[in-house]
């Protein structure tokens, strides 16, 4: 049976790795993949935002099921195109993916369906945006309306920062600003609390929650410096207690799935709610993503004991109510190794050496890597995610950090405190 994973990051490496170790006769293809996915899958050089080319390949190769990793192909309509051609794919349609691709759409949706989130206003006129920020005061959050790989958000602690962010985003010189057409910013109330990633599978109607996790968005130790796509993650996240889990399902996930169906955009695919959990036990939605998280997927899939293909088959058949997921009780923790100058313009082409031996409990998932003349070179901002299992967070942390000591590439940066919120609880 042939399966296709679309994407080239650590998340897609983890998906391909999980699918390839299932017993059975799977042949896994990854488009376009990286140096790591080349170990467990066949890498196809097709760009993720060429949905017709991906569908041509799936048709020609007789792909049984396609799973989409990142948001860009979803926003480009890959699911619409595959479905129109009778090809099986797991992900949301372009219209449903607006939950991620347009912050403005997501905020209006949440208001309409009474889903808890930060108060907000959205602007295309910069004078009005500046005036609003002056009226509200800092801290305040300024977001570009459009996909920005987690980097189109400025959490402004001062009014100056907020004004600068508005200028950057409305004039379009920041990554992602306005790449959906209209240039718009969403300005939000600053939420306090602890963040967690709550990812579920949705089949249009039924929901299967995956294990909870927590990302580390800032580049620097102690959560300092600019936001990134994520510098490390672990699963489960202890902040997601059974009570918080139940509340999130009741107040956020189920109303979202029902709301999308009621609005005529039934949601299928992975749905990721970024949560802000207040000290008072309140849960608010910081954002939706229409995909699994990266790097959250790496620790989550290391803990998944169920057969992912079976889960995906149930999802595309609309039968997620008939299955549960089983998890390793241990903790998995992944540390991202990033290129020089990430998250700005990362330097590419540095030679990666000293990769450790892997075993059942330690995996090095590749992201921005490529093979050239037998060498592994950096080819993106986030290069590797060294992920390990342990009986508790401290042990998983120790195993992951022990595994990465020998790895080297010039300018390599990583955080030394992944898991700190769990260990300091
Ligand atoms: P987003 O792309 O919307 O997830 O934002 C990226 C990061 O910015 C989030 O993970 C939070 O750390 C932070 N953030 C976004 N919105 C808010 C908010 N309203 N209050 C506080 N922090 C926020
Ligand atoms: N790690 C955050 C994200 O995938 O959006």
XYZ file of C-alpha atoms and ligand atoms in Angstrom:
453
model
C 0.000 0.000 0.000
C 1.365 3.404 -0.952
C 1.082 6.469 1.267
C 2.079 10.070 0.610
C 3.153 12.635 3.205
C 3.268 16.246 1.995
C 5.904 18.471 3.573
C 9.583 18.658 4.434
C 9.874 19.432 8.139
C 10.459 17.545 11.354
C 6.726 16.931 11.637
C 6.670 15.193 8.261
C 9.761 13.181 9.125
C 7.970 11.984 12.272
C 4.827 11.144 10.272
C 6.829 9.199 7.683
C 8.836 7.444 10.395
C 5.692 6.389 12.248
C 3.970 5.129 9.112
C 7.079 3.288 7.922
C 7.540 1.304 11.125
C 4.032 -0.143 11.019
C 3.911 -3.772 10.143
C 2.560 -4.187 6.651
C 3.667 -3.545 3.135
C 3.541 0.245 3.089
C 5.631 2.232 0.677
C 5.927 5.768 1.957
C 6.538 8.760 -0.275
C 7.346 12.220 1.055
C 7.106 15.333 -1.115
C 9.515 17.043 -1.009
C 11.031 15.573 2.184
C 14.533 16.116 3.559
C 17.743 14.179 4.291
C 16.018 12.373 7.181
C 12.844 11.312 5.401
C 15.052 9.819 2.682
C 15.954 7.100 5.238
C 12.455 5.745 5.706
C 10.643 6.918 2.602
C 11.013 7.732 -1.045
C 11.492 11.436 -1.548
C 9.679 13.122 -4.438
C 10.780 16.512 -5.639
C 7.368 18.162 -5.891
C 6.757 21.531 -4.327
C 4.142 21.620 -1.531
C 2.205 24.462 -3.117
C 1.718 22.701 -6.448
C -1.445 20.790 -5.589
C -2.140 19.704 -9.171
C 1.355 18.206 -9.481
C 0.878 16.412 -6.153
C -2.469 15.041 -7.334
C -0.937 13.950 -10.665
C 1.707 12.051 -8.730
C -0.828 10.457 -6.346
C -2.971 9.360 -9.280
C -0.109 7.979 -11.334
C 1.458 6.155 -8.391
C -1.865 4.818 -7.068
C -1.409 6.417 -3.631
C -3.922 4.947 -1.199
C -3.967 7.864 1.259
C -2.258 11.255 1.503
C -1.613 13.144 4.713
C -0.764 16.833 4.667
C 1.843 18.197 7.099
C 2.074 22.000 6.735
C -0.513 24.747 6.249
C 0.627 26.148 2.888
C -0.686 23.270 0.719
C -3.991 23.354 2.618
C -4.381 27.060 1.936
C -3.490 26.311 -1.708
C -6.466 23.924 -1.871
C -4.672 20.579 -2.009
C -7.579 18.822 -0.261
C -10.154 20.341 -2.636
C -8.144 19.208 -5.643
C -7.462 15.674 -4.374
C -11.123 15.176 -3.475
C -12.330 16.504 -6.804
C -10.129 13.874 -8.447
C -11.372 11.096 -6.158
C -8.099 10.806 -4.232
C -8.145 10.025 -0.497
C -6.535 12.751 1.615
C -6.625 13.800 5.264
C -6.761 17.545 5.850
C -9.174 20.491 5.726
C -10.399 22.109 2.521
C -9.053 25.518 1.563
C -12.207 27.112 2.966
C -12.011 25.280 6.310
C -8.268 25.982 6.539
C -9.093 29.680 6.895
C -9.261 28.895 10.606
C -5.479 29.143 10.348
C -4.830 31.046 7.135
C -6.886 34.068 8.192
C -6.712 35.287 11.769
C -9.600 37.603 10.960
C -11.764 34.658 9.828
C -10.792 32.671 12.938
C -11.588 35.520 15.331
C -14.964 36.234 13.727
C -15.760 32.517 13.775
C -14.923 32.281 17.475
C -17.064 35.287 18.345
C -20.005 33.921 16.327
C -19.806 30.543 18.047
C -19.000 31.790 21.553
C -15.588 30.144 21.664
C -13.396 31.751 24.339
C -10.573 33.858 22.890
C -8.841 37.220 23.436
C -10.869 40.359 22.647
C -9.761 41.858 19.355
C -10.262 44.384 16.584
C -8.994 44.165 13.014
C -7.721 46.969 10.805
C -6.618 47.704 7.269
C -6.206 51.416 8.009
C -2.992 52.145 9.849
C -4.121 55.416 11.481
C -7.075 53.591 13.019
C -4.808 50.752 14.200
C -2.385 53.219 15.829
C -5.230 55.054 17.527
C -6.693 51.788 18.831
C -3.370 50.731 20.335
C -2.977 54.142 22.004
C -6.421 53.775 23.515
C -5.884 50.184 24.749
C -2.323 50.562 26.056
C 0.377 47.878 26.379
C 0.952 44.988 26.691
C -0.980 44.243 23.527
C -0.637 41.753 20.669
C -0.359 42.667 16.971
C -0.876 39.952 14.336
C -0.549 39.973 10.552
C -3.643 38.473 8.901
C -2.203 35.670 6.787
C 0.074 32.666 7.079
C 3.375 33.549 8.663
C 4.680 30.227 10.038
C 4.169 31.421 13.607
C 6.261 34.524 12.996
C 3.647 37.143 12.091
C 2.859 37.918 15.726
C 4.324 40.598 17.950
C 3.559 40.447 21.646
C 4.252 44.118 22.363
C 5.180 44.915 25.931
C 5.394 48.634 25.126
C 3.380 51.009 22.937
C 6.475 51.676 20.820
C 6.775 48.011 19.924
C 3.079 47.884 19.062
C 3.301 50.939 16.783
C 6.377 49.543 15.033
C 4.653 46.206 14.494
C 1.654 47.914 12.885
C 3.937 49.856 10.547
C 5.872 46.712 9.597
C 2.795 44.608 8.951
C 0.624 47.144 7.181
C 3.446 48.173 4.893
C 4.094 44.517 4.118
C 7.805 44.293 4.913
C 7.358 41.549 7.477
C 7.214 37.863 6.457
C 3.660 36.815 5.867
C 2.072 40.225 6.115
C -0.704 40.452 3.630
C 0.267 37.347 1.688
C -3.408 36.433 1.482
C -4.257 39.547 -0.501
C -5.625 42.331 1.671
C -3.180 43.732 4.222
C -4.809 43.576 7.576
C -3.728 43.413 11.194
C -5.580 41.869 14.085
C -4.924 43.585 17.404
C -5.606 41.524 20.487
C -5.922 41.693 24.216
C -2.799 40.258 25.896
C -3.627 36.971 27.600
C -1.773 35.780 30.665
C -1.237 32.183 31.600
C 0.519 29.033 30.438
C 0.254 27.888 26.835
C -0.397 24.334 25.682
C -1.006 22.664 22.342
C -4.229 20.705 22.052
C -4.334 18.691 18.832
C -7.223 16.532 17.690
C -8.238 14.579 14.601
C -11.595 15.546 13.092
C -13.650 13.694 10.479
C -16.257 16.408 9.855
C -18.258 15.433 12.906
C -16.359 13.222 15.359
C -13.241 14.152 17.288
C -10.326 12.024 18.449
C -8.009 13.961 20.782
C -4.287 13.271 20.550
C -1.963 13.555 23.558
C -1.406 17.062 24.912
C 1.903 18.856 24.414
C 3.714 22.098 25.027
C 5.923 24.082 22.663
C 8.642 26.660 23.418
C 8.075 29.520 20.994
C 10.830 31.944 21.920
C 14.342 31.544 20.570
C 16.113 32.008 23.910
C 16.383 30.250 27.260
C 13.877 31.467 29.827
C 11.409 32.291 27.018
C 13.320 35.351 25.817
C 13.891 36.853 22.376
C 11.713 36.710 19.288
C 9.040 34.117 18.507
C 10.011 31.197 16.297
C 8.117 28.286 14.762
C 8.942 26.373 17.975
C 12.260 25.472 19.634
C 11.259 22.280 21.415
C 8.264 20.434 22.803
C 7.228 17.672 25.107
C 4.194 15.494 25.646
C 2.112 15.180 27.758
C 1.761 18.739 29.116
C 0.942 18.524 32.843
C -0.858 21.891 32.662
C -3.558 20.064 30.668
C -5.135 18.351 33.671
C -8.168 16.110 33.136
C -10.370 19.076 34.094
C -8.665 21.384 31.573
C -8.906 18.640 28.947
C -12.643 18.254 29.492
C -13.183 22.012 29.468
C -11.196 22.432 26.252
C -13.247 19.755 24.523
C -16.515 21.240 25.807
C -15.821 24.948 25.293
C -13.429 25.010 22.333
C -13.049 21.845 20.261
C -16.635 20.586 20.021
C -18.155 24.052 19.413
C -15.549 24.587 16.687
C -16.324 21.332 14.916
C -20.083 21.911 15.213
C -19.717 25.563 14.230
C -17.746 24.761 11.084
C -20.374 22.190 10.068
C -23.179 24.652 10.809
C -21.417 27.305 8.695
C -21.283 24.883 5.773
C -17.527 24.253 6.050
C -17.325 20.841 7.746
C -13.857 20.439 9.227
C -11.741 17.410 8.401
C -8.096 17.037 9.335
C -5.846 17.685 12.275
C -7.036 20.644 14.301
C -4.612 22.311 16.673
C -5.935 24.708 19.284
C -3.219 26.810 20.893
C -4.503 27.295 24.426
C -3.807 29.898 27.068
C -4.609 28.385 30.447
C -5.163 30.963 33.170
C -4.292 30.550 36.844
C -8.043 30.578 37.529
C -8.514 27.502 35.324
C -9.910 29.467 32.383
C -9.004 28.274 28.896
C -8.829 30.610 25.916
C -7.952 29.957 22.287
C -4.809 31.818 21.233
C -4.991 30.466 17.697
C -6.091 27.582 15.544
C -3.786 25.662 13.255
C -5.160 23.311 10.636
C -2.399 20.763 11.015
C -0.282 19.113 13.650
C 2.288 21.259 15.431
C 5.964 21.275 14.620
C 7.850 20.353 16.835
C 4.907 19.000 18.917
C 4.325 16.144 16.460
C 7.753 14.656 17.112
C 7.190 13.896 20.847
C 3.494 13.127 20.283
C 4.215 10.475 17.660
C 6.995 8.958 19.753
C 4.295 8.245 22.333
C 1.617 7.009 19.940
C 1.185 3.250 20.344
C -1.821 2.967 18.053
C -1.423 2.411 14.357
C -1.504 5.895 12.802
C -2.662 4.516 9.463
C -5.706 2.944 11.137
C -6.507 6.282 12.776
C -6.173 8.066 9.432
C -8.364 5.471 7.689
C -11.057 5.951 10.310
C -10.782 9.709 9.923
C -11.235 9.761 6.157
C -14.134 7.296 6.489
C -15.904 9.539 9.049
C -15.581 6.874 11.747
C -13.441 8.495 14.423
C -16.187 7.711 16.939
C -15.290 4.050 16.550
C -11.655 4.230 17.632
C -9.379 5.393 20.446
C -5.699 6.241 20.483
C -3.308 4.470 22.837
C -0.309 6.276 24.320
C 2.989 5.309 25.860
C 2.721 6.424 29.498
C 6.239 7.859 29.365
C 7.133 11.451 28.536
C 8.695 12.371 25.181
C 10.717 15.551 24.787
C 12.268 17.076 21.656
C 14.952 19.770 21.410
C 15.202 21.730 18.163
C 18.648 22.522 16.777
C 18.365 25.656 14.652
C 20.614 27.268 12.070
C 22.710 30.385 12.555
C 20.601 33.569 12.456
C 17.257 31.749 12.864
C 14.480 33.038 13.181
C 15.554 35.848 10.855
C 17.221 34.778 7.608
C 18.828 31.461 8.542
C 22.225 30.631 7.098
C 22.089 27.540 4.887
C 24.685 25.043 3.711
C 26.516 24.257 6.969
C 27.735 20.668 7.307
C 25.955 18.600 9.970
C 28.121 16.066 11.788
C 28.065 13.843 14.865
C 24.520 12.503 14.578
C 24.025 10.002 17.431
C 22.985 6.374 17.131
C 19.243 6.086 17.415
C 17.217 3.459 19.242
C 13.611 2.834 20.316
C 13.829 5.699 22.801
C 15.866 8.302 20.919
C 15.159 9.690 17.460
C 16.672 12.548 15.516
C 13.979 13.996 13.286
C 15.267 16.051 10.396
C 13.754 19.345 9.239
C 15.977 21.730 7.264
C 18.502 19.186 5.979
C 19.547 17.954 2.576
C 22.110 15.476 1.349
C 24.795 16.653 -1.061
C 27.804 14.526 -2.103
C 27.222 12.191 0.851
C 27.179 15.044 3.345
C 24.215 16.361 5.307
C 23.861 20.124 4.940
C 21.562 22.581 6.687
C 18.819 23.812 4.352
C 16.363 25.610 6.627
C 15.908 27.448 9.914
C 15.055 24.525 12.108
C 17.491 21.769 11.248
C 16.938 18.817 13.599
C 14.719 17.836 16.511
C 16.389 15.409 18.909
C 13.555 13.590 20.640
C 13.713 11.104 23.508
C 11.446 9.160 25.843
C 11.887 8.976 29.621
C 9.915 7.878 32.657
C 9.344 11.524 33.583
C 10.127 14.950 32.094
C 13.547 15.180 33.767
C 14.600 11.834 32.345
C 13.262 12.555 28.875
C 15.101 15.892 29.041
C 18.336 14.192 30.091
C 18.072 11.596 27.327
C 17.421 14.217 24.649
C 20.249 16.521 25.787
C 22.662 13.566 26.185
C 21.845 12.494 22.624
C 22.607 15.891 21.092
C 26.044 16.560 22.659
C 28.002 15.237 19.683
C 25.962 17.000 16.995
C 27.642 19.932 15.332
C 27.081 22.469 12.586
C 28.464 25.990 12.472
C 26.188 28.508 14.150
C 24.004 25.793 15.737
C 21.621 27.220 18.332
C 19.300 25.466 20.727
C 17.568 26.065 24.015
C 18.964 24.459 27.139
C 15.714 24.513 29.093
C 13.117 22.610 27.036
C 10.595 21.218 29.528
C 11.274 23.893 32.169
C 7.609 24.552 32.922
C 7.004 20.896 33.689
C 10.173 20.428 35.737
C 9.487 23.541 37.822
C 5.915 22.577 38.665
P -0.054 32.811 17.181
O 0.665 32.708 15.881
O -1.355 33.499 17.121
O -0.090 31.501 17.893
O 0.896 33.621 18.157
C 2.221 33.194 18.426
C 2.525 33.321 19.892
O 2.319 34.665 20.342
C 1.602 32.496 20.767
O 2.006 31.188 20.868
C 1.727 33.239 22.076
O 2.931 32.900 22.733
C 1.803 34.659 21.654
N 0.442 35.237 21.668
C -0.413 35.274 20.625
N -1.564 35.869 20.975
C -1.449 36.220 22.270
C -2.308 36.895 23.203
N -3.512 37.339 22.856
N -1.840 37.079 24.460
C -0.598 36.654 24.801
N 0.250 36.036 23.969
C -0.158 35.821 22.716
N 4.892 24.714 17.077
C 3.852 25.585 16.767
C 3.179 25.316 15.503
O 3.351 24.282 14.897
O 2.417 26.162 15.076
